[in-house]
mmCIF file of C-alpha atoms and ligand atoms in Angstrom:
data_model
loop_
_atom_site.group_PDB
_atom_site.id
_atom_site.type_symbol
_atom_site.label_atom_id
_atom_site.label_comp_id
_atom_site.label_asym_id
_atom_site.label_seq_id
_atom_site.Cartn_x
_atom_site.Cartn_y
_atom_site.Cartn_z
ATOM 1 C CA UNK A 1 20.957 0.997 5.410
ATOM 2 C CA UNK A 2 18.809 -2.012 4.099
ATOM 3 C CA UNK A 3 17.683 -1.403 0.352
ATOM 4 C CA UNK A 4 14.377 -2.982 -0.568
ATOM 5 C CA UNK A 5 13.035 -3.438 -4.369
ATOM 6 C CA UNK A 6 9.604 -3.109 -2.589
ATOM 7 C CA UNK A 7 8.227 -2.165 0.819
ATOM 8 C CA UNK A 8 4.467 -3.008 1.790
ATOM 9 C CA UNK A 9 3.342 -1.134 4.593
ATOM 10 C CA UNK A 10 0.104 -3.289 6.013
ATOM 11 C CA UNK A 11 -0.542 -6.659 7.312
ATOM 12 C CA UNK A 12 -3.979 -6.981 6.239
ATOM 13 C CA UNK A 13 -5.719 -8.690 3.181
ATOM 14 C CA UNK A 14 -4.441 -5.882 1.054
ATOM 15 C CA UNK A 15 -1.001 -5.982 1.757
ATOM 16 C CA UNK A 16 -0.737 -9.852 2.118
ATOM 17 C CA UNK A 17 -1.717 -9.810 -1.404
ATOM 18 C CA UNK A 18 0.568 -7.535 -2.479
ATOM 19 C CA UNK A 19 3.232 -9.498 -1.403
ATOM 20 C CA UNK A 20 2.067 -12.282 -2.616
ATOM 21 C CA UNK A 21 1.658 -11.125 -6.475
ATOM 22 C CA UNK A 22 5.358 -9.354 -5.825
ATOM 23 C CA UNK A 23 7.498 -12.445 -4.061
ATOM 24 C CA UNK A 24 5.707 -14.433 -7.263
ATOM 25 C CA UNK A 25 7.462 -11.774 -9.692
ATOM 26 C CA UNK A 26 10.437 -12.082 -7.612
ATOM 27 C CA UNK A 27 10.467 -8.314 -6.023
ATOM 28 C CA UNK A 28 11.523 -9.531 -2.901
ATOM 29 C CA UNK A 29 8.666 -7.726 -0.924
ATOM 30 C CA UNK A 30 9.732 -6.717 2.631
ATOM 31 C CA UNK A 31 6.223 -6.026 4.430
ATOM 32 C CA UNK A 32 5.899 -4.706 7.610
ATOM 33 C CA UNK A 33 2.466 -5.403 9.349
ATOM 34 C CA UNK A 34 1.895 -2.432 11.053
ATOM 35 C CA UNK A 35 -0.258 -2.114 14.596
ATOM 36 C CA UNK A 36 -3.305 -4.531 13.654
ATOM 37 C CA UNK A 37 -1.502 -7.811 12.545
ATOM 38 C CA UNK A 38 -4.301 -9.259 9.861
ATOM 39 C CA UNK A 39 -5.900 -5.636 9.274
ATOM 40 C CA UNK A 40 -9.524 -5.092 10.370
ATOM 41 C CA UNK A 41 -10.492 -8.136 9.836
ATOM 42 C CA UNK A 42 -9.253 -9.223 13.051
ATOM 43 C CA UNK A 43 -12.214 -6.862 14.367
ATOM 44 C CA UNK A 44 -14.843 -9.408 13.130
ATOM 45 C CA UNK A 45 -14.931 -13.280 14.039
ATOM 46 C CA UNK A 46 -16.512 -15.315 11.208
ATOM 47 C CA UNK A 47 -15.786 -13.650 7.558
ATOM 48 C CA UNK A 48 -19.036 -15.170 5.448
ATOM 49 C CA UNK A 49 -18.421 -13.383 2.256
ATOM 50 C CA UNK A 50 -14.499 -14.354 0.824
ATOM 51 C CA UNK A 51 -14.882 -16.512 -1.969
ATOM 52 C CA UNK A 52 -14.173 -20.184 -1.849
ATOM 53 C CA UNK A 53 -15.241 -20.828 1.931
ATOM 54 C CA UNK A 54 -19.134 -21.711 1.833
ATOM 55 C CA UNK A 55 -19.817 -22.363 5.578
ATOM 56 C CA UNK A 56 -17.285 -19.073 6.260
ATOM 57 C CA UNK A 57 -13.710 -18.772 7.034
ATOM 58 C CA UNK A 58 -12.681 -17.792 10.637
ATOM 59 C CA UNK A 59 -10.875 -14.107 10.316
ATOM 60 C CA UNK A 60 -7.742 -14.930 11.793
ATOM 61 C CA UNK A 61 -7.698 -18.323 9.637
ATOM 62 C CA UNK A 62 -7.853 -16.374 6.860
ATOM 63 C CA UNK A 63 -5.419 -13.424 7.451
ATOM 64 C CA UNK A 64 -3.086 -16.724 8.949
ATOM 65 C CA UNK A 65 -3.275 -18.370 5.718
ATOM 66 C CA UNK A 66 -2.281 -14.982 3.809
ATOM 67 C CA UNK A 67 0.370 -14.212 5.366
ATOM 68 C CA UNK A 68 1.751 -17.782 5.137
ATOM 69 C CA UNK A 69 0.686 -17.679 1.907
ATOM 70 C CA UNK A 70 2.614 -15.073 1.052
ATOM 71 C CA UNK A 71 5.798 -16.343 2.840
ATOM 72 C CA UNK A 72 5.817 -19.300 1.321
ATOM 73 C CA UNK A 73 6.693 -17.167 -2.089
ATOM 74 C CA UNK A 74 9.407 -15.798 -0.467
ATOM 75 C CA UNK A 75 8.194 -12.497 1.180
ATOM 76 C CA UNK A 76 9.969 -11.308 3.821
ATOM 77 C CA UNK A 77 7.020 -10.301 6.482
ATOM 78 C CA UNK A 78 8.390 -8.334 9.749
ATOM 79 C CA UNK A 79 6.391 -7.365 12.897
ATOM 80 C CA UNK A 80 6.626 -3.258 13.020
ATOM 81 C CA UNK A 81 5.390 -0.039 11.944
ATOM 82 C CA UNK A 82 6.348 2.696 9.357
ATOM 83 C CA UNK A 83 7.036 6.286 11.895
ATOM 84 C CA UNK A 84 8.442 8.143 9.204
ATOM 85 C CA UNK A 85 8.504 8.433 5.941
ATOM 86 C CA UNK A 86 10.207 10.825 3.417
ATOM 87 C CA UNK A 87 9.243 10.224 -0.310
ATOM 88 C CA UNK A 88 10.343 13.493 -1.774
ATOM 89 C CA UNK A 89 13.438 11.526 -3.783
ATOM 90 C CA UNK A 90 13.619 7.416 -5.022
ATOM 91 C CA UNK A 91 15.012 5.617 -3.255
ATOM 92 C CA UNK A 92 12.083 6.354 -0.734
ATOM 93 C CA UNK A 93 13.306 6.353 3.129
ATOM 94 C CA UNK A 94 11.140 4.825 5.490
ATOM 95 C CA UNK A 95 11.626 4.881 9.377
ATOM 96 C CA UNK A 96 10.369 1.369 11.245
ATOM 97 C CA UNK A 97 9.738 1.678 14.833
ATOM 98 C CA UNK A 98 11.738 5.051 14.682
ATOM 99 C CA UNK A 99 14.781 3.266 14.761
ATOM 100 C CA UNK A 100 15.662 1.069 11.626
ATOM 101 C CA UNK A 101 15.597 2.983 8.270
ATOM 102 C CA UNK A 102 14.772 1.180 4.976
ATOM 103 C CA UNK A 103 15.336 2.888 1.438
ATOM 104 C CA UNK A 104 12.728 1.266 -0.600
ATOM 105 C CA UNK A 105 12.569 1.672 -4.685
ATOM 106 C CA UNK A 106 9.050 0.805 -4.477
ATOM 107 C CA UNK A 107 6.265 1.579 -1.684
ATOM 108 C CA UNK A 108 2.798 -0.016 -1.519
ATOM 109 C CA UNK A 109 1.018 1.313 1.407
ATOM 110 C CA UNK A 110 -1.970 -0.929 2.575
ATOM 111 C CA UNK A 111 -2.044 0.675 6.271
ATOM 112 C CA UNK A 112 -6.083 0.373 6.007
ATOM 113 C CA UNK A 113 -8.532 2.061 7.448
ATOM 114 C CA UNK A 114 -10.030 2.068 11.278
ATOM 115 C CA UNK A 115 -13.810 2.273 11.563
ATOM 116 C CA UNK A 116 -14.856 5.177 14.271
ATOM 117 C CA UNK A 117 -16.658 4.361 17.702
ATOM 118 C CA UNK A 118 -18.145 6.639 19.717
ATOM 119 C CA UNK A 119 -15.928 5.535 22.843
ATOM 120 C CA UNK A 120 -17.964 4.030 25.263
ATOM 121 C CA UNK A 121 -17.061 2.191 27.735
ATOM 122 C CA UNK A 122 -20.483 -0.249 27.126
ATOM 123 C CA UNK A 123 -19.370 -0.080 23.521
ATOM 124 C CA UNK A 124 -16.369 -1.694 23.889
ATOM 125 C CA UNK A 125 -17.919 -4.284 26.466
ATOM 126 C CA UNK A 126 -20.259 -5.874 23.681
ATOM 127 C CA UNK A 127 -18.080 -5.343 20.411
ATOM 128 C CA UNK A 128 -18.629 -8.930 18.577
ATOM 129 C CA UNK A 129 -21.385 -9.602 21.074
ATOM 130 C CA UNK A 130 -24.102 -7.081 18.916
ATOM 131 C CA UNK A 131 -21.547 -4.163 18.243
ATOM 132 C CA UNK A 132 -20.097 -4.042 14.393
ATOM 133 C CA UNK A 133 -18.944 -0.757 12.182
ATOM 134 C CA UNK A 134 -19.475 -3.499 9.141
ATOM 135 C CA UNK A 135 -22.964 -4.309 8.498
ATOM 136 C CA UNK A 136 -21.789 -6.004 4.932
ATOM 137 C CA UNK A 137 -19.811 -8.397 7.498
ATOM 138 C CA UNK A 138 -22.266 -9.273 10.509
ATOM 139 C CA UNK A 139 -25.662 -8.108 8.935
ATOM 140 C CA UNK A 140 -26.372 -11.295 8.219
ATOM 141 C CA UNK A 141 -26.582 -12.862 12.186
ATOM 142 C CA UNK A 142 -29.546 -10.072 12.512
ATOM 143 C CA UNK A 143 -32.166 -11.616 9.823
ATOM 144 C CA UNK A 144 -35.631 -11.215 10.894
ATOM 145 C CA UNK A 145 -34.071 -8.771 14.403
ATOM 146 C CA UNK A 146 -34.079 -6.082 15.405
ATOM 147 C CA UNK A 147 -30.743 -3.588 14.877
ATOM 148 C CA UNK A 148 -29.378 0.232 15.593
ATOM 149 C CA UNK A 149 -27.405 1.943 12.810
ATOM 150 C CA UNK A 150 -25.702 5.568 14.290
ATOM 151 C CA UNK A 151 -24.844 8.191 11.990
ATOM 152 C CA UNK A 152 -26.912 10.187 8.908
ATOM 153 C CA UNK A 153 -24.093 9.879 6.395
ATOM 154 C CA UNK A 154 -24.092 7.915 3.436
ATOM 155 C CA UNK A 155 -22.100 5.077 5.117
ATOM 156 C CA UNK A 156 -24.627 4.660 7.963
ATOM 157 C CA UNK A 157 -27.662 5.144 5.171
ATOM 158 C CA UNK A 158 -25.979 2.136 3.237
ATOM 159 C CA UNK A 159 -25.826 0.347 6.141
ATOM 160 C CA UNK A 160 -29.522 0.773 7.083
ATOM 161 C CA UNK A 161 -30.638 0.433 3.950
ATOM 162 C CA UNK A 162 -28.594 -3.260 3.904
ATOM 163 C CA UNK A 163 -29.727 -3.866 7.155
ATOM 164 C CA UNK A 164 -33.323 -3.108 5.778
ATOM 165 C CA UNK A 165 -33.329 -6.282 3.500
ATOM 166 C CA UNK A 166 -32.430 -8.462 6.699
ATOM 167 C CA UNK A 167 -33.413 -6.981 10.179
ATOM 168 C CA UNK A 168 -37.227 -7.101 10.922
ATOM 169 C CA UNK A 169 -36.616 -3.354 11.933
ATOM 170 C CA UNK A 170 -33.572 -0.970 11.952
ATOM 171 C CA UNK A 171 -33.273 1.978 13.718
ATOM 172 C CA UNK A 172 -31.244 5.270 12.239
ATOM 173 C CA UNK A 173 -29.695 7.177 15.331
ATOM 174 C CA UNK A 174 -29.117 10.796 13.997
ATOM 175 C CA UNK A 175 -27.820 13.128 15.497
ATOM 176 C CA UNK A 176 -28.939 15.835 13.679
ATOM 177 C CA UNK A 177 -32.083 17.243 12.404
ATOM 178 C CA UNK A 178 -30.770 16.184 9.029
ATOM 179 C CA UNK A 179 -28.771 13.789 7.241
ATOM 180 C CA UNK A 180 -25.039 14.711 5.796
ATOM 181 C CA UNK A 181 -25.774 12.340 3.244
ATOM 182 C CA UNK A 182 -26.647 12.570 -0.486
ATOM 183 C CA UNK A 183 -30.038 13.588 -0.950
ATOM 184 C CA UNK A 184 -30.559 10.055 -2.560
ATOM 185 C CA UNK A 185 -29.308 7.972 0.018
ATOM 186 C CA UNK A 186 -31.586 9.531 2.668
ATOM 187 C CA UNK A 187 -34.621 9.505 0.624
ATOM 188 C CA UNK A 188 -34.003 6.012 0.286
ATOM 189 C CA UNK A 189 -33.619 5.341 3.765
ATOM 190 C CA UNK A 190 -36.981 7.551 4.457
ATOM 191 C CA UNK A 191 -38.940 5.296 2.012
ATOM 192 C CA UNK A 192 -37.766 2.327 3.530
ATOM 193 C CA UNK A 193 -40.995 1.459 5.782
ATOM 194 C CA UNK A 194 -38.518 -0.777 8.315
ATOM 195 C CA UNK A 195 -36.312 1.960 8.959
ATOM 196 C CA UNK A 196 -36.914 4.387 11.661
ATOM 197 C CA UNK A 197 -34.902 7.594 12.027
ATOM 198 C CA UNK A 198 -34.526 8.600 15.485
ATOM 199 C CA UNK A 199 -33.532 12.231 15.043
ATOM 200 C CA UNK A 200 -31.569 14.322 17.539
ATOM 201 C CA UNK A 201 -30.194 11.629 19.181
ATOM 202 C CA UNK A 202 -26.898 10.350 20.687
ATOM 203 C CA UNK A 203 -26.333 7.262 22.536
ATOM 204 C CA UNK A 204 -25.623 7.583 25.964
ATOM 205 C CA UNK A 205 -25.080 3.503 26.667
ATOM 206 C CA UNK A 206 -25.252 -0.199 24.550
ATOM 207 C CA UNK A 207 -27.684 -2.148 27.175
ATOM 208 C CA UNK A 208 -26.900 -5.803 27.190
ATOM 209 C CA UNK A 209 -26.829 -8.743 29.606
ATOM 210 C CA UNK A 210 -23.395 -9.842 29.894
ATOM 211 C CA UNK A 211 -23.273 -11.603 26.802
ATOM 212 C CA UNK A 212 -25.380 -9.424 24.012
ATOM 213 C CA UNK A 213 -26.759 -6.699 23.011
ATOM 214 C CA UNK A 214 -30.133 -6.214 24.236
ATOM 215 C CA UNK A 215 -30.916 -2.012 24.103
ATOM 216 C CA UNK A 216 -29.812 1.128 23.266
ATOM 217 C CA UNK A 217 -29.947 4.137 25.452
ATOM 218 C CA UNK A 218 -30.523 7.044 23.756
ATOM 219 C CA UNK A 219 -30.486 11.217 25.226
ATOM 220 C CA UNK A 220 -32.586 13.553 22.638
ATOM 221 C CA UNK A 221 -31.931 17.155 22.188
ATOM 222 C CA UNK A 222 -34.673 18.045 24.510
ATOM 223 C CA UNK A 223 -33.357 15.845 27.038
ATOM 224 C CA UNK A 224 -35.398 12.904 27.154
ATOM 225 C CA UNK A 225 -33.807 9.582 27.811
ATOM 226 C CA UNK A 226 -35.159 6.185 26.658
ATOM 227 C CA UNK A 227 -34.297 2.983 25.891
ATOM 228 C CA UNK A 228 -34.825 1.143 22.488
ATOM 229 C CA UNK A 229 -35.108 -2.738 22.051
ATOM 230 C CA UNK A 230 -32.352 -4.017 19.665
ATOM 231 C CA UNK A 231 -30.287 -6.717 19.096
ATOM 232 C CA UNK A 232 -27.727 -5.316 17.075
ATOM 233 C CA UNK A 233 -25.836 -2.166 17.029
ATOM 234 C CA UNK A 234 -23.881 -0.848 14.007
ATOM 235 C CA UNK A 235 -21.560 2.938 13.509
ATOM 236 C CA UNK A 236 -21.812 4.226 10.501
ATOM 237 C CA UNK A 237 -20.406 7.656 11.944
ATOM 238 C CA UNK A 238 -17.085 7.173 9.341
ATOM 239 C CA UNK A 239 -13.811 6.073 8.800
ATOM 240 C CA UNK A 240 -10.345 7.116 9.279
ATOM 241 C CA UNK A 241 -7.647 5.922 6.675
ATOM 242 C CA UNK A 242 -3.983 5.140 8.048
ATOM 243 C CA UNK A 243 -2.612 7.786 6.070
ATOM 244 C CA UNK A 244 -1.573 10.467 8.561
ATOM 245 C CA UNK A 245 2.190 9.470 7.999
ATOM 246 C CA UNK A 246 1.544 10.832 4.530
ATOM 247 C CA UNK A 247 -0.057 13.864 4.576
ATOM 248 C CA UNK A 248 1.768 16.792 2.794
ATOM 249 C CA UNK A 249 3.493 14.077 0.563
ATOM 250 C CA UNK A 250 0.657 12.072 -1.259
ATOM 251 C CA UNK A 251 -2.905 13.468 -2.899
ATOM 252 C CA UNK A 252 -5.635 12.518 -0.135
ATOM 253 C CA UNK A 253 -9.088 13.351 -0.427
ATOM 254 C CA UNK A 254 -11.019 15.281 2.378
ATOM 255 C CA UNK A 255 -11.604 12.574 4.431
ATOM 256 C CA UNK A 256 -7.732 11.558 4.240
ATOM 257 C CA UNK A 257 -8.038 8.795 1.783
ATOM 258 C CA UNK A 258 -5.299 7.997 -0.476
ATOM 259 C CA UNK A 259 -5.907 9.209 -3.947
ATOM 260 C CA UNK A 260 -5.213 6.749 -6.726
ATOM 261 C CA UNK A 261 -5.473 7.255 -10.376
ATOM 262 C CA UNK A 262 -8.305 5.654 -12.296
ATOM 263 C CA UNK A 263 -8.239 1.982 -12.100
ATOM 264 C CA UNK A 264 -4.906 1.772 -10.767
ATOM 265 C CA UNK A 265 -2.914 1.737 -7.501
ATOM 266 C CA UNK A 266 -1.087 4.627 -8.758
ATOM 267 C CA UNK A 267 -0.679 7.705 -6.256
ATOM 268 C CA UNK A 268 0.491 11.214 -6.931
ATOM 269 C CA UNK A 269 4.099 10.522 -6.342
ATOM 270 C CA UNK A 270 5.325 7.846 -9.147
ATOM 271 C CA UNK A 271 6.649 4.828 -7.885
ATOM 272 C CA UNK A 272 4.317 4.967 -4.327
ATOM 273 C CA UNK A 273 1.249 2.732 -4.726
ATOM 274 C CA UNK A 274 -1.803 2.335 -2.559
ATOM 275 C CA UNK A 275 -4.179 -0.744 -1.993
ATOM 276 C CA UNK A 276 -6.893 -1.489 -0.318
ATOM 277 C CA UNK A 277 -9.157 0.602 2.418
ATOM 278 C CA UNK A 278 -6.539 3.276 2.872
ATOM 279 C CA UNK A 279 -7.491 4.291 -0.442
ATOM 280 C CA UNK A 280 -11.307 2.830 -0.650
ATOM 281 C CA UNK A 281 -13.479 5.056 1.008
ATOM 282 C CA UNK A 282 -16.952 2.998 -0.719
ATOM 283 C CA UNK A 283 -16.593 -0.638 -0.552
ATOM 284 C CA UNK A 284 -14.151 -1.381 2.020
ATOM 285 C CA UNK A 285 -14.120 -5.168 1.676
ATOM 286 C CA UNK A 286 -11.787 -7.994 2.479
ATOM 287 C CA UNK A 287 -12.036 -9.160 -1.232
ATOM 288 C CA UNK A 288 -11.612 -5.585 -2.640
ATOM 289 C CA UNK A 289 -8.900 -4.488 -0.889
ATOM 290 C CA UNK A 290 -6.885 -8.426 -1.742
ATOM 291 C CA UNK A 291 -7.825 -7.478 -5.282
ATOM 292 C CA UNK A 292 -6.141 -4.229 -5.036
ATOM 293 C CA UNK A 293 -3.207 -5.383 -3.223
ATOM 294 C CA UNK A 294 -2.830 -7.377 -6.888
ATOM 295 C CA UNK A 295 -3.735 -4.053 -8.871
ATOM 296 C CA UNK A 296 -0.498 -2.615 -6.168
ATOM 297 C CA UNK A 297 1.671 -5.808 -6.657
ATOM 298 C CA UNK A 298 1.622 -5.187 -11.083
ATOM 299 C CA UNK A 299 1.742 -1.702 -10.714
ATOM 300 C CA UNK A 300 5.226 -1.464 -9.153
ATOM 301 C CA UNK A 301 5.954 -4.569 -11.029
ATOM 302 C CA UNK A 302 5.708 -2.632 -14.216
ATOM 303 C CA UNK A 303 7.210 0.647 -12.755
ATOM 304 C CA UNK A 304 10.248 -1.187 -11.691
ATOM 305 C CA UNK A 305 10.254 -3.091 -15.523
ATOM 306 C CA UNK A 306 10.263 0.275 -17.032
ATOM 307 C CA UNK A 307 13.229 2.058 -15.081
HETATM 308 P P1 NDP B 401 -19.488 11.249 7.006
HETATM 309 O O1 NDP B 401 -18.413 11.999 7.712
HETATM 310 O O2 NDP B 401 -19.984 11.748 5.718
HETATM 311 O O3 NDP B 401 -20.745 11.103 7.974
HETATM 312 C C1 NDP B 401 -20.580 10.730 9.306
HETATM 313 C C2 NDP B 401 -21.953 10.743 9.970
HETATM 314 O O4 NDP B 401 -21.798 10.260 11.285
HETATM 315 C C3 NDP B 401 -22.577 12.120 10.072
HETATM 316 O O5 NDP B 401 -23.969 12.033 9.990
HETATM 317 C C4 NDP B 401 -22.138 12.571 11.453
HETATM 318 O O6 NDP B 401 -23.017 13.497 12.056
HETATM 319 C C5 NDP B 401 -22.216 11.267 12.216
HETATM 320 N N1 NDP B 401 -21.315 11.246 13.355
HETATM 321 C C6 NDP B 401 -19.991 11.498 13.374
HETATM 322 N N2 NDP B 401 -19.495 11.353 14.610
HETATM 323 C C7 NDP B 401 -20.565 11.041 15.405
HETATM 324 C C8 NDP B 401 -20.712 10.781 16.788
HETATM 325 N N3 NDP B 401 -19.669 10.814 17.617
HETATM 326 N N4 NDP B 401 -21.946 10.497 17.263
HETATM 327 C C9 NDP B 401 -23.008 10.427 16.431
HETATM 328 N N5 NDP B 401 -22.938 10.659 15.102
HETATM 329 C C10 NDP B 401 -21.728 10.967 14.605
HETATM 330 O O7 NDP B 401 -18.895 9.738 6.894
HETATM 331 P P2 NDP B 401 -19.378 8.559 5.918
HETATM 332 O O8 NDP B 401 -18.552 7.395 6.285
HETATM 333 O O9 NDP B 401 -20.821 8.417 5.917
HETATM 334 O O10 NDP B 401 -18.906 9.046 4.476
HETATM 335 C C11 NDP B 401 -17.545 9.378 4.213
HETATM 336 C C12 NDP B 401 -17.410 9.743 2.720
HETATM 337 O O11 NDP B 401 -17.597 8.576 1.919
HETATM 338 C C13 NDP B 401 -18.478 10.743 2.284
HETATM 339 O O12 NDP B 401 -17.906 11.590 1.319
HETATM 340 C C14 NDP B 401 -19.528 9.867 1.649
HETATM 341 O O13 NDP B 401 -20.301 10.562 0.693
HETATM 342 C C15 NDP B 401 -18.676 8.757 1.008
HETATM 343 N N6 NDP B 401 -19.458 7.522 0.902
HETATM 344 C C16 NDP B 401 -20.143 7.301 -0.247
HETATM 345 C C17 NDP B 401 -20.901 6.174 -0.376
HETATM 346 C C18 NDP B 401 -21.650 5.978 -1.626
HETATM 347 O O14 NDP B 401 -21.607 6.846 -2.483
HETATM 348 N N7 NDP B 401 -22.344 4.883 -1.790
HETATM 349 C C19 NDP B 401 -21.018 5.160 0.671
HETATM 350 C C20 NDP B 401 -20.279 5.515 1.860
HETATM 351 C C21 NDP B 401 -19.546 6.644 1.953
HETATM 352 P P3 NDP B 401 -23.009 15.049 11.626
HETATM 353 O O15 NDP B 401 -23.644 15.101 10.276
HETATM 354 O O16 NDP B 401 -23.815 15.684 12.696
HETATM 355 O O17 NDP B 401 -21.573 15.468 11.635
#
């Protein structure tokens, strides 16, 4: 069986910098990429907001560069994904693929996150023409337009609220009657004269013309149907952390996120580290999630230094 000083489980900016920071202090990271190759970044086209590339960065450039990056330390970086896992003893076994088995002395997992759609078929059509789960990402291509945000949590009331501060006009589809979100959040959102909740509402289709979004068509409780005028169309209805491999073995939250302890990568089980958005149910950036592939990288680093 192959013996690794440190498995990364994640090819996206999270686990590319954990393998840098660890090839650098010569663990000898194996990483294995996992389903999305580059994370979900690879979801968006032009990343705006990575420092050090004014004009923008394309996002497979930049998850490219990375993992090249990170190779050219030394880290070994595989195609594949973890099936199993057993960390109830160190060495921790993983499965790859459910064939090859790895006993790893170290594990940072940086499997990320996957935004939520509602599953339509229209939905699909227009995603990166007008259809985005990050409104931090592609807010900015709707200044002075008019966008959707779905949901009445406190992810979709961030979003609106951001949106706010760009879009001539947002719209809040809800659902409900009421928001799930903290009290705050919605009042915000309600005293935000450019935001209009649309309550009772689901979206039955994205309109668009072949090329962009153009509409919304929405089905109220009482069972009206009509169309809105938009340009943009954001979910905000949640995320859902790659952690499912985990579950009974590692502290997750409610919502299945990795817990870590305070500022570090640290999970419940000593010697298994988390970065990035499969831990980070708040910010959810490319640049956070790199910076806590680092916060990973030291953290086994030192754990390894002190057995
Ligand atoms: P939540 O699960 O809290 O909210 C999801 C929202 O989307 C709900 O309003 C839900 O409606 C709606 N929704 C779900 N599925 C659908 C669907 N198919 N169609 C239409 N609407 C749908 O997720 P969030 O991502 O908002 O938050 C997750 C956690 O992260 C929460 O604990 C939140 O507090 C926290 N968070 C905190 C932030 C902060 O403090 N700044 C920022 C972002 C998140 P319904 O209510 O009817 O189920």
């Amino acid at each position: 069986m192959e013996k690794v000083k440190c498995l990364i489980l994640g090819g996206g900016p999270a686990g590319f910098t954990a393998a840098i920071y660890a090839s650098r202090a010569n663990l000898e990271p194996v990483l294995y990429e996992g389903i999305q190759p580059g994370g979900q970044l690879t979801t968006t086209t032009l990343v705006e907001n990575f420092p050090g590339f004014p004009g923008g960065v394309d996002a497979i450039t930049l998850t490219d560069g990375m993992r090249e990056q990170a190779r050219s330390f030394g880290a070994d970086i595989r195609q594949g994904s973890a099936t199993k896992a057993d960390l109830s003893q160190r060495p921790f076994r993983i499965t790859i693929d459910d064939e090859k088995e790895i006993e790893a002395e170290t594990l940072i997992i940086a499997t990320g996150a996957q935004a939520k759609y509602l599953g339509l078929e229209s939905e699909k059509k227009y995603m990166g023409m007008g259809v985005s789960a990050c409104a931090t990402c592609d807010g900015f291509f709707y200044r002075k337009r008019t966008v959707a945000v779905v949901g009445g949590g406190d992810t979709a009331c961030e979003e609106a609220l951001y949106l706010a501060g760009l879009a001539k006009k947002v719209y809040m589809i809800v659902r409900r009657d009421v928001f799930r979100a903290s009290k705050i959040m919605g009042d915000r959102v309600l005293n935000t004269p450019n935001i209009e909740v649309l309550w009772n509402c689901n979206t039955q289709e994205v309109l668009g013309d072949g090329t962009a979004v153009t509409g919304a068509r929405l089905l109220r409780k009482d069972g009206t149907v009509f169309d809105i005028e938009i340009d943009g169309f954001f979910l905000g209805i949640g995320h859902a952390p790659g952690s499912a491999l985990f579950e009974g073995q590692l502290e997750l939250d409610a919502n299945g996120f990795i817990v870590t302890k305070g500022k570090t990568s640290c999970t419940s089980v000593d010697g298994v580290f988390a970065a990035g958005d499969v831990q980070d149910p708040t910010y959810k950036q490319a640049v956070t999630a790199a910076a806590s592939g680092c916060v990973a990288a030291r953290d086994a680093e030192k754990f390894l230094h002190q057995q």
